[in-house]
Coordinates of C-alpha atoms in Angstrom, one line a residue:
X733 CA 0.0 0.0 0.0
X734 CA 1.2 3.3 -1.0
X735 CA 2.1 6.0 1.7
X736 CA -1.1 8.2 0.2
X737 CA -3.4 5.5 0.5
X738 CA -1.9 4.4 3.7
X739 CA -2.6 7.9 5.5
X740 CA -6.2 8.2 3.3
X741 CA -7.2 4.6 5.5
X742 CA -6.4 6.2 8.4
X743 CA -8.3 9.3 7.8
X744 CA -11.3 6.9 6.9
X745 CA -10.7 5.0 10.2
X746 CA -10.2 7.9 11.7
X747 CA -13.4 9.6 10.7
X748 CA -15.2 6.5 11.6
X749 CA -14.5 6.4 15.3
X750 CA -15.1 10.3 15.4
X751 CA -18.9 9.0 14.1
X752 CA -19.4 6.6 16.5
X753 CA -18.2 8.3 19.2
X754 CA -19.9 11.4 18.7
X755 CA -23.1 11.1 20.3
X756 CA -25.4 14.2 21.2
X757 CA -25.6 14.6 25.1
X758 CA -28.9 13.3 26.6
X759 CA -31.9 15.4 28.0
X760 CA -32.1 15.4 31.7
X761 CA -34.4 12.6 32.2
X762 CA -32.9 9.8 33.8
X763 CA -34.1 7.1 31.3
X764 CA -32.1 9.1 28.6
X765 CA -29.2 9.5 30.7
X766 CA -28.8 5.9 31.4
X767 CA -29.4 5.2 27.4
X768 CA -26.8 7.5 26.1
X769 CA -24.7 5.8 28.6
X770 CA -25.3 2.3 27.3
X771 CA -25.1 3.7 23.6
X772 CA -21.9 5.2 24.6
X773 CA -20.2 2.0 26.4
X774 CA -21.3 -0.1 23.5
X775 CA -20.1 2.1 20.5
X776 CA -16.9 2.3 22.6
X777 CA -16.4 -1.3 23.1
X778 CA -17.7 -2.1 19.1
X779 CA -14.6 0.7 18.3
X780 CA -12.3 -1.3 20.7
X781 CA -12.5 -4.8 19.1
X782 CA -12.6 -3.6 16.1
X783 CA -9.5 -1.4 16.4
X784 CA -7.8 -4.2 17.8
X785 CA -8.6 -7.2 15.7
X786 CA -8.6 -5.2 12.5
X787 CA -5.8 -6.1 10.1
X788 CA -7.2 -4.0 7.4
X789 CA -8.0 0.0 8.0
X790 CA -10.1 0.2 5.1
X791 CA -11.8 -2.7 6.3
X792 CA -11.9 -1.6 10.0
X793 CA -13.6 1.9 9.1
X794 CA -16.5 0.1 7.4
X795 CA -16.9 -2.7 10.1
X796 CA -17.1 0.5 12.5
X797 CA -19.6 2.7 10.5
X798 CA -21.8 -0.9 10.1
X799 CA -21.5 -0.9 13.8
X800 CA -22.7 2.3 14.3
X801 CA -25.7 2.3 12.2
X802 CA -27.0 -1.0 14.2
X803 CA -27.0 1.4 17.5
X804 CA -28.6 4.3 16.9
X805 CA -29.1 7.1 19.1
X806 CA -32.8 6.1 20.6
X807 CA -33.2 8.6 23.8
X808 CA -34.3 12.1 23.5
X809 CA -31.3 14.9 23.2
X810 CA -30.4 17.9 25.0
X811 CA -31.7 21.1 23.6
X812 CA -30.8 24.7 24.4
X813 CA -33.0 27.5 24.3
X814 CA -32.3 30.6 22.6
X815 CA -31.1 32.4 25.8
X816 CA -28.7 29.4 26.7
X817 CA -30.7 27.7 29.1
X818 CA -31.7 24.0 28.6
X819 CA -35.0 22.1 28.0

């Protein structure tokens, strides 16, 4: 693999964990508190394995991204008002 395609799997692998780790903060409601944290520890742990077990980048970024889209983010996020404060 060339050095420019090496650093473009990276990016993609990159990029990938970036998605699946970038998960909107939950409203205050206890039951979306405690989902965002289970979404969180699983997309964390799916990033983990994958990371380590991967022997292909290319192939690691898609396994991640496939990952991702089987976990979805299912609790209600956090929204700010206009004046800063939260609802």
């Amino acid at each position: 693999m060339s050095e420019r395609t090496e650093k473009s799997a990276v990016a993609d692998l990159l990029s990938a964990i970036v998605a699946a780790l970038d998960v909107p903060l939950p409203s205050l409601a206890a039951t979306d508190e405690r989902a965002y944290l289970r979404l969180l520890e699983r997309r964390t742990g799916d990033v983990r394995i994958v990371v380590a077990y991967a022997e292909d980048r290319w192939e690691a970024a898609s396994e991640i991204r496939r990952r991702t889209a089987e976990a979805p983010v299912t609790y209600t996020p956090f929204e700010f008002t206009a004046d800063g404060a939260s609802r």
